[in-house]
mmCIF file of N, CA and C in Angstrom:
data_model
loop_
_atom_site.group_PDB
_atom_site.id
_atom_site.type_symbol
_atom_site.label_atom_id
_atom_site.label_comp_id
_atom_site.label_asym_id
_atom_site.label_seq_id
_atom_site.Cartn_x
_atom_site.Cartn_y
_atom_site.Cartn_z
ATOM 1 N N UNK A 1 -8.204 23.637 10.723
ATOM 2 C CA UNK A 1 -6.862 23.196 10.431
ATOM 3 C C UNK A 1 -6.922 21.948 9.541
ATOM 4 N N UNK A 2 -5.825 21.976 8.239
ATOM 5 C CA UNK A 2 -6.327 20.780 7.233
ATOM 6 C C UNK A 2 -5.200 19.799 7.881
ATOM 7 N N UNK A 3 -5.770 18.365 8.119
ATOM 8 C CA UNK A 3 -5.305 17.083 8.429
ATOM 9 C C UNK A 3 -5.261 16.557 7.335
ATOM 10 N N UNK A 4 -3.727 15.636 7.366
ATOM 11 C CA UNK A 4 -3.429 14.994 6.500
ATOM 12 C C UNK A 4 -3.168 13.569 7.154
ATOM 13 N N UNK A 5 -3.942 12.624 6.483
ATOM 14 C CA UNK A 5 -3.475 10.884 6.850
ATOM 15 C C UNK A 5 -3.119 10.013 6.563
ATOM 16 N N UNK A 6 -1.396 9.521 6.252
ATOM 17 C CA UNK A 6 -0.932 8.880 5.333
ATOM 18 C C UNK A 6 -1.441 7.222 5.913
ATOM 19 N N UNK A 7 -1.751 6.874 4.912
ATOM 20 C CA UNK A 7 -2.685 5.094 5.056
ATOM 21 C C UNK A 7 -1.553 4.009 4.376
ATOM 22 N N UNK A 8 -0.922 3.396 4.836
ATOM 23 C CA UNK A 8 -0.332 2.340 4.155
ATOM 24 C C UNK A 8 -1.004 1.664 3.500
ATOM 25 N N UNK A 9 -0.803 0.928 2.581
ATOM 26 C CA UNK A 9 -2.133 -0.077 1.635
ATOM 27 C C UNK A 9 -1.501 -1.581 2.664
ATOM 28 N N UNK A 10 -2.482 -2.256 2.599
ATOM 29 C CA UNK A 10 -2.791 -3.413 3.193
ATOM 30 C C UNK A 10 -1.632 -4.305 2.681
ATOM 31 N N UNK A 11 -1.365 -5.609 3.601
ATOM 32 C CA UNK A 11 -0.359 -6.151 3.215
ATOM 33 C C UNK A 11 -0.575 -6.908 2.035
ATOM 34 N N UNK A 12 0.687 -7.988 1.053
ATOM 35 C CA UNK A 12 0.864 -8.634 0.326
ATOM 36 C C UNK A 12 1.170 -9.640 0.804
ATOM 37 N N UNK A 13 1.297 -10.942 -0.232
ATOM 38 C CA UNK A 13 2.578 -11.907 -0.281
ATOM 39 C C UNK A 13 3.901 -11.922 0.295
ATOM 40 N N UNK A 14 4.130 -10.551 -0.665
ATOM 41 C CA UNK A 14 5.627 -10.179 -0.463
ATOM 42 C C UNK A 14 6.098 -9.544 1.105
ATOM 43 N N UNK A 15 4.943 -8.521 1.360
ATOM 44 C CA UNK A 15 4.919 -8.367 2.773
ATOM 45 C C UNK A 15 4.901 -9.791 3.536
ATOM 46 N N UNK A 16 4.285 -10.298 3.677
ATOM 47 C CA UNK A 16 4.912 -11.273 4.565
ATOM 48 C C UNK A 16 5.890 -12.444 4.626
ATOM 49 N N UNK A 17 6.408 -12.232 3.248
ATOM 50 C CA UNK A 17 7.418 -13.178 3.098
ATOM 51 C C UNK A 17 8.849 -12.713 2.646
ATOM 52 N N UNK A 18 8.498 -11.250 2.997
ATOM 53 C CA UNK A 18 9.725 -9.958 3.422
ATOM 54 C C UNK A 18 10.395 -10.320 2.414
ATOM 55 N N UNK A 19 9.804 -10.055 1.364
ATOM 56 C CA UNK A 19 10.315 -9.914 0.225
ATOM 57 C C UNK A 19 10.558 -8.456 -0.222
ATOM 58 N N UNK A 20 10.773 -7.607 -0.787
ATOM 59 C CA UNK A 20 11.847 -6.347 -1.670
ATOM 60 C C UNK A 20 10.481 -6.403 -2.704
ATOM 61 N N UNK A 21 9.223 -5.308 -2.731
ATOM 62 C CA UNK A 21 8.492 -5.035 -3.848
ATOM 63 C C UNK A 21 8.853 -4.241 -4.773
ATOM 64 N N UNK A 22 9.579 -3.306 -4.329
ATOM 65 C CA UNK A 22 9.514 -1.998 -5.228
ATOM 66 C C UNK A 22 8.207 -1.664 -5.861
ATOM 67 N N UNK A 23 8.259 -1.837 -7.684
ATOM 68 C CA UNK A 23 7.672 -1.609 -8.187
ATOM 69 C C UNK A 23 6.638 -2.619 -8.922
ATOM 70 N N UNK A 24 6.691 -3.767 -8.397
ATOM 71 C CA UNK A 24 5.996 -5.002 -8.951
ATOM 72 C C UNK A 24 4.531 -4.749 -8.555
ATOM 73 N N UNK A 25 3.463 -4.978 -9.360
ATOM 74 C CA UNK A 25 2.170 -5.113 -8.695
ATOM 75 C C UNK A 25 1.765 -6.391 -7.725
ATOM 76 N N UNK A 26 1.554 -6.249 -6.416
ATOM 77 C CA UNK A 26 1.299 -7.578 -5.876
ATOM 78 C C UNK A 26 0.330 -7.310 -5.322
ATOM 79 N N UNK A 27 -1.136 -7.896 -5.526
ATOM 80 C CA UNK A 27 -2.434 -7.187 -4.992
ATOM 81 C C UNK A 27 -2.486 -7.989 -3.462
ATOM 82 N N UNK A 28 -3.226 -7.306 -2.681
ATOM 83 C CA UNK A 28 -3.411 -7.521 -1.256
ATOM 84 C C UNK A 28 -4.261 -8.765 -1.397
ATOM 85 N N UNK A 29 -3.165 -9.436 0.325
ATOM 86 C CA UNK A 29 -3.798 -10.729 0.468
ATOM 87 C C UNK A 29 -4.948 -10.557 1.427
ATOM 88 N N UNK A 30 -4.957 -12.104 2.346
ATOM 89 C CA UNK A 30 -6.276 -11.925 2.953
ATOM 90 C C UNK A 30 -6.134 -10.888 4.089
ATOM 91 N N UNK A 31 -4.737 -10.941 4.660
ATOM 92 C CA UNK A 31 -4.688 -10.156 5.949
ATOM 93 C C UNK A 31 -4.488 -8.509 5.687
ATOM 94 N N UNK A 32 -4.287 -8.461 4.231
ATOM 95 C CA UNK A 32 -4.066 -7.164 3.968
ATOM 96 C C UNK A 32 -5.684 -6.517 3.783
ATOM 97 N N UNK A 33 -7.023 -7.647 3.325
ATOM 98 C CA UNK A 33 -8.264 -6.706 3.212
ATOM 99 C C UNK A 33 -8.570 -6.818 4.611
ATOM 100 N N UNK A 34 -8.160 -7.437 5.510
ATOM 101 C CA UNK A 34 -8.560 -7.640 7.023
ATOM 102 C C UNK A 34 -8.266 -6.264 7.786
ATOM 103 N N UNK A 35 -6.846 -5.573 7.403
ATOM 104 C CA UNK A 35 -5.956 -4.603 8.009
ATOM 105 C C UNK A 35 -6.830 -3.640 7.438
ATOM 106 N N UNK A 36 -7.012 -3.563 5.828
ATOM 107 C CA UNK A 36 -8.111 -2.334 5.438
ATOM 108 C C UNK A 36 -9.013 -2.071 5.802
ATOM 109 N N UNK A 37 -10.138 -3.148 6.268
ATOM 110 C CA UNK A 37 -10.843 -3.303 7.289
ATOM 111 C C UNK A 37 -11.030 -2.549 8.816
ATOM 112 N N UNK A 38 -9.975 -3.147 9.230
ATOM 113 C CA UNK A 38 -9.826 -2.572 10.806
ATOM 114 C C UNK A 38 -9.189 -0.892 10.364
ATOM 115 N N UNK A 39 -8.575 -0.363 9.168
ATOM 116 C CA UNK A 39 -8.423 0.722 8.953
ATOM 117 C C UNK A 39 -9.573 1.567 8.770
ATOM 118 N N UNK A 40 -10.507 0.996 7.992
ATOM 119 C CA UNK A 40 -11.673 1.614 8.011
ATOM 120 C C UNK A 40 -12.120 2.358 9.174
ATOM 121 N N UNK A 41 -12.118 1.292 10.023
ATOM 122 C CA UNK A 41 -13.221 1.683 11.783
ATOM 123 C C UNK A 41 -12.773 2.194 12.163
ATOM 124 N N UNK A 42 -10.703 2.783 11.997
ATOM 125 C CA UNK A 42 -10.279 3.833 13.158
ATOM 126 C C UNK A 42 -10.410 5.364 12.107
ATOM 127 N N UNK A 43 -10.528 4.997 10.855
ATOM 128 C CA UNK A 43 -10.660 6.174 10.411
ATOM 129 C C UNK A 43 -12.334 6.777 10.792
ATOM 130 N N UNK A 44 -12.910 6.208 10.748
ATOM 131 C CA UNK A 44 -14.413 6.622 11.416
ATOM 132 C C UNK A 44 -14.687 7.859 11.840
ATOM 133 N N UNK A 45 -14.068 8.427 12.594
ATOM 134 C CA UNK A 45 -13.733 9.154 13.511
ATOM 135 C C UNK A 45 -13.211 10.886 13.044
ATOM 136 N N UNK A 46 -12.314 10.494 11.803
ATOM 137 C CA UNK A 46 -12.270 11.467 10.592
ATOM 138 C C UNK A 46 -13.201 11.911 10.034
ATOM 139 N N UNK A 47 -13.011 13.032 9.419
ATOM 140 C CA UNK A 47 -13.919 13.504 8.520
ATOM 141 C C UNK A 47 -13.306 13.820 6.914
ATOM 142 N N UNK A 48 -12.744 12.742 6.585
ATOM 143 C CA UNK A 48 -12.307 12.555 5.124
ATOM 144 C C UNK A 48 -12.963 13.102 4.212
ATOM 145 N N UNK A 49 -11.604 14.393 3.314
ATOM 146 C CA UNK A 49 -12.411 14.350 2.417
ATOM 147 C C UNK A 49 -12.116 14.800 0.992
ATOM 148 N N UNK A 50 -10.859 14.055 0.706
ATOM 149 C CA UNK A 50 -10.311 13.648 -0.084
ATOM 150 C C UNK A 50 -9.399 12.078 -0.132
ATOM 151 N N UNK A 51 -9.378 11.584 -1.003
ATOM 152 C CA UNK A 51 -8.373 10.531 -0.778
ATOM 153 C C UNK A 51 -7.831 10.658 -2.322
ATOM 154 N N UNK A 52 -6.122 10.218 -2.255
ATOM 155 C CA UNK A 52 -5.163 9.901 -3.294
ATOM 156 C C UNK A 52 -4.266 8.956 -2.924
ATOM 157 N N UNK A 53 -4.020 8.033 -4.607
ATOM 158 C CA UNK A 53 -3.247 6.710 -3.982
ATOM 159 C C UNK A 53 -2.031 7.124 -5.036
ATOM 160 N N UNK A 54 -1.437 5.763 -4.892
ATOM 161 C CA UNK A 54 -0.522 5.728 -5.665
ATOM 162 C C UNK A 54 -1.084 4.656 -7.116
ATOM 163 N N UNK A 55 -0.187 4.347 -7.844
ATOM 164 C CA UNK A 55 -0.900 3.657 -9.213
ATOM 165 C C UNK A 55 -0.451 2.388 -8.975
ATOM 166 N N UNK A 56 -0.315 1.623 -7.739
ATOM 167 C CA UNK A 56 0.633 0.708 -7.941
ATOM 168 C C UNK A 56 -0.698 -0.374 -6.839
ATOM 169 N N UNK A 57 -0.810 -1.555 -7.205
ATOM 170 C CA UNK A 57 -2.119 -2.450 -7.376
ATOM 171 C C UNK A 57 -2.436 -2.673 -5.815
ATOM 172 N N UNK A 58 -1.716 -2.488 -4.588
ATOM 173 C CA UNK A 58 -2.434 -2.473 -3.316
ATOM 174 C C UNK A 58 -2.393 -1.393 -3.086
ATOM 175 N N UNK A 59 -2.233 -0.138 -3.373
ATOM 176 C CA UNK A 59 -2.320 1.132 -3.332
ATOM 177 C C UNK A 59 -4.232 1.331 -3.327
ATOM 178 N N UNK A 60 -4.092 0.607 -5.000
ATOM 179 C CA UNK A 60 -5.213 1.182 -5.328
ATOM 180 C C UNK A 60 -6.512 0.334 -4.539
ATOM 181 N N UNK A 61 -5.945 -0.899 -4.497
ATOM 182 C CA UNK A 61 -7.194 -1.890 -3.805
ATOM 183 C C UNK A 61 -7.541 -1.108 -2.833
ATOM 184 N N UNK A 62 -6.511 -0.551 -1.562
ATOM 185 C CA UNK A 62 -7.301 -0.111 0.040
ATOM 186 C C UNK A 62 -7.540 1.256 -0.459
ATOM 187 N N UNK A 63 -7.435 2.028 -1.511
ATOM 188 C CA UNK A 63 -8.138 3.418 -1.644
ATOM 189 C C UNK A 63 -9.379 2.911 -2.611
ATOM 190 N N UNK A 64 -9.590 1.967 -3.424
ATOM 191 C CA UNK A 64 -10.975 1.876 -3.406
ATOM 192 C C UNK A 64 -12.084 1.452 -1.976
ATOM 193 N N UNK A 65 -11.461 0.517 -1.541
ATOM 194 C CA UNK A 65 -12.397 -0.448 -0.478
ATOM 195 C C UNK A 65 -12.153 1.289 0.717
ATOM 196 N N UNK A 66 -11.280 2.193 1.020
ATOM 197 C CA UNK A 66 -11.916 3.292 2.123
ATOM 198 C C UNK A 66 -13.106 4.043 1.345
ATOM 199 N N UNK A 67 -12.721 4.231 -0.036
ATOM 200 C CA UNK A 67 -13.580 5.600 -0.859
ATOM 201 C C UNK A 67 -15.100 4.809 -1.076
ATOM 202 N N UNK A 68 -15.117 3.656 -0.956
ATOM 203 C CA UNK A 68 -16.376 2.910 -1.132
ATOM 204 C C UNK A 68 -17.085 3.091 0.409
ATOM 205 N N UNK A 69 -16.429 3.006 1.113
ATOM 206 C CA UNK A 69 -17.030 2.695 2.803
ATOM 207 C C UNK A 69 -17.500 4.149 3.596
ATOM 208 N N UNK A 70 -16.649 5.553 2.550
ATOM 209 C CA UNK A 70 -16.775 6.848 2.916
ATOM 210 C C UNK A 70 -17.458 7.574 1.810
ATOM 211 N N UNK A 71 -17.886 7.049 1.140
ATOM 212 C CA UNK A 71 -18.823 7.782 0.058
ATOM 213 C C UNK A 71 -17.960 8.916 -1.342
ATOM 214 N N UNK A 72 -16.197 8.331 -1.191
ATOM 215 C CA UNK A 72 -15.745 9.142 -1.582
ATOM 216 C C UNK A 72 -15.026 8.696 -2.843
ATOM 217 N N UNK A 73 -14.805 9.282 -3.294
ATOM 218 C CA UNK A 73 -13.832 9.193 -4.941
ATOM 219 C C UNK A 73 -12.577 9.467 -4.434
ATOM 220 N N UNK A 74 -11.759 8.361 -5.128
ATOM 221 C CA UNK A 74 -10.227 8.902 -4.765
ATOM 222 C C UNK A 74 -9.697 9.141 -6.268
ATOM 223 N N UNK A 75 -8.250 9.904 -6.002
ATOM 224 C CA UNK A 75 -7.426 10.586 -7.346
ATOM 225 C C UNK A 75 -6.377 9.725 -7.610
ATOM 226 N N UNK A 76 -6.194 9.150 -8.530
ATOM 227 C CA UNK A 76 -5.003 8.291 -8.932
ATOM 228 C C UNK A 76 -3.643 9.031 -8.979
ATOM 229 N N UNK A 77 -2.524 9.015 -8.313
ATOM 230 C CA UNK A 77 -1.470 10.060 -8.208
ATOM 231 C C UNK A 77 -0.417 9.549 -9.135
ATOM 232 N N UNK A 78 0.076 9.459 -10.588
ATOM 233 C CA UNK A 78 0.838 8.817 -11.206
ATOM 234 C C UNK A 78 2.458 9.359 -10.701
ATOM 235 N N UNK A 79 2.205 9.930 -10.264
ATOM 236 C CA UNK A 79 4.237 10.340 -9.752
ATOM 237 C C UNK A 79 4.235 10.166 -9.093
ATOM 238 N N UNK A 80 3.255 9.572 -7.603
ATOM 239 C CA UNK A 80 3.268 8.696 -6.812
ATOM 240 C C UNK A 80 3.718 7.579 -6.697
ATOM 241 N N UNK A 81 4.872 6.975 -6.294
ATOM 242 C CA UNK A 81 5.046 5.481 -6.970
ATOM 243 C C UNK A 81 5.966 5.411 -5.737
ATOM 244 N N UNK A 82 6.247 4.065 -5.830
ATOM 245 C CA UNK A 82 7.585 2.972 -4.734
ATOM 246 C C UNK A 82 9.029 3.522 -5.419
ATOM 247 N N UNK A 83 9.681 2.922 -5.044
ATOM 248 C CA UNK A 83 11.100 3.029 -5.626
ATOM 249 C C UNK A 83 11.332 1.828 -6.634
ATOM 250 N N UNK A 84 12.052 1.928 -7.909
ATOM 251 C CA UNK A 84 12.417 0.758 -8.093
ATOM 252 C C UNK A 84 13.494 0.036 -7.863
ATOM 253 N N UNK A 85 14.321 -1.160 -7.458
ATOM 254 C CA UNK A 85 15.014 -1.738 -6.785
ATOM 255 C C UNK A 85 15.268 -2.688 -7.550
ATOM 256 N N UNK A 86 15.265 -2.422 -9.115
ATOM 257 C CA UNK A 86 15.785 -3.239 -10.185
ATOM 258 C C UNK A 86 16.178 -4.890 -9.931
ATOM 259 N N UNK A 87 16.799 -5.285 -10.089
ATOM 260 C CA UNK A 87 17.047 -6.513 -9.843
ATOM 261 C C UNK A 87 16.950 -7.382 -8.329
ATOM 262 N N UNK A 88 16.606 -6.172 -7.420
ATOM 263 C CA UNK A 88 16.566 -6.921 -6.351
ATOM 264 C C UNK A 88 15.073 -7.191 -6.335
ATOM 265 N N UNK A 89 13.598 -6.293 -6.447
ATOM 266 C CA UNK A 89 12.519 -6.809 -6.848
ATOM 267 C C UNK A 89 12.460 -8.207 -6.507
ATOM 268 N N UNK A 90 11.372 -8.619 -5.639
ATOM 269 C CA UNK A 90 11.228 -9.765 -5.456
ATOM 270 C C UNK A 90 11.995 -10.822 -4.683
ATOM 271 N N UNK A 91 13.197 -9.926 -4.417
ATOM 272 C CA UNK A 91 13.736 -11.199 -4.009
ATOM 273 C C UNK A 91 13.756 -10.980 -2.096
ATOM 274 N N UNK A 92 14.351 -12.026 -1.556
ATOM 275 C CA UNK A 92 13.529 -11.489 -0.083
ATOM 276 C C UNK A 92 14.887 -10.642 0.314
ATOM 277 N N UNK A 93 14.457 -10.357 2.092
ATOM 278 C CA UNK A 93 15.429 -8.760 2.468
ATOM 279 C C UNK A 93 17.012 -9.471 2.531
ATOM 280 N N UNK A 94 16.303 -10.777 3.301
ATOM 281 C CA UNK A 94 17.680 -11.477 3.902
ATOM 282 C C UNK A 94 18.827 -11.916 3.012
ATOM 283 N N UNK A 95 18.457 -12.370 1.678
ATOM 284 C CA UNK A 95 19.339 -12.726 0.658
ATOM 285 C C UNK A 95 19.611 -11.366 0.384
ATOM 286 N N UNK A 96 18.726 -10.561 0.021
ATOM 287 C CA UNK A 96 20.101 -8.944 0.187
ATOM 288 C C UNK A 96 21.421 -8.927 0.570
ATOM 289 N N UNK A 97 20.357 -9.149 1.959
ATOM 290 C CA UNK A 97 22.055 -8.217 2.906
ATOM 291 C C UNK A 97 23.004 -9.910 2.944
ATOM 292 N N UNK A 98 22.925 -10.732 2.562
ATOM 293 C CA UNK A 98 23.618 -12.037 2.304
ATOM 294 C C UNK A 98 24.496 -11.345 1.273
ATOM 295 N N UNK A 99 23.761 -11.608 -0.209
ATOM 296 C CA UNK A 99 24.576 -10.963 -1.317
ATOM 297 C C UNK A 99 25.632 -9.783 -1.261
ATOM 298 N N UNK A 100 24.897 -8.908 -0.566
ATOM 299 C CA UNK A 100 25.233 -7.333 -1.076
ATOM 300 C C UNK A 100 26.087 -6.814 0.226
#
């Protein structure tokens, strides 16, 4: 039976300062290679054997750092992507729902 395992990419900046990414590149901070990390060891257990990310810059960081740790090549998915959220981008959740 084929298993499928959707992996969040590791956190950002913006993740923790609940900020609105959309489509901005914000590469993973320290706690986000920490989380890829501890993602690694529960995937262990899998038998991976494919991986695909999205094109968007912590996407790609935690699908290199698993495909490095599993001996595997991952596929860059270009219609894979976030949403974009035009002008809100960047800005945090709470001034949202303030504004809007």
């Amino acid at each position: 039976m084929v298993q499928i395992v959707l992996i969040r990419p590791g956190c950002t900046d913006y993740d923790q300062q609940r900020r609105i990414q959309g489509t901005l590149d914000v590469p993973l901070n320290t706690q986000g290679s920490v989380e890829v990390a501890r993602m690694i060891e529960e995937l262990r257990g899998l038998k991976l054997e494919a991986l695909y990310a999205s094109d968007s810059q912590p996407s790609l960081q935690t699908a290199e750092t698993i495909a490095e740790a599993f001996g595997l090549k991952f596929k860059k998915l270009d219609r894979m992507e976030n949403l974009n959220f035009g002008l809100w981008q960047g800005m945090l959740i709470e001034d949202v729902r303030v504004k809007q």
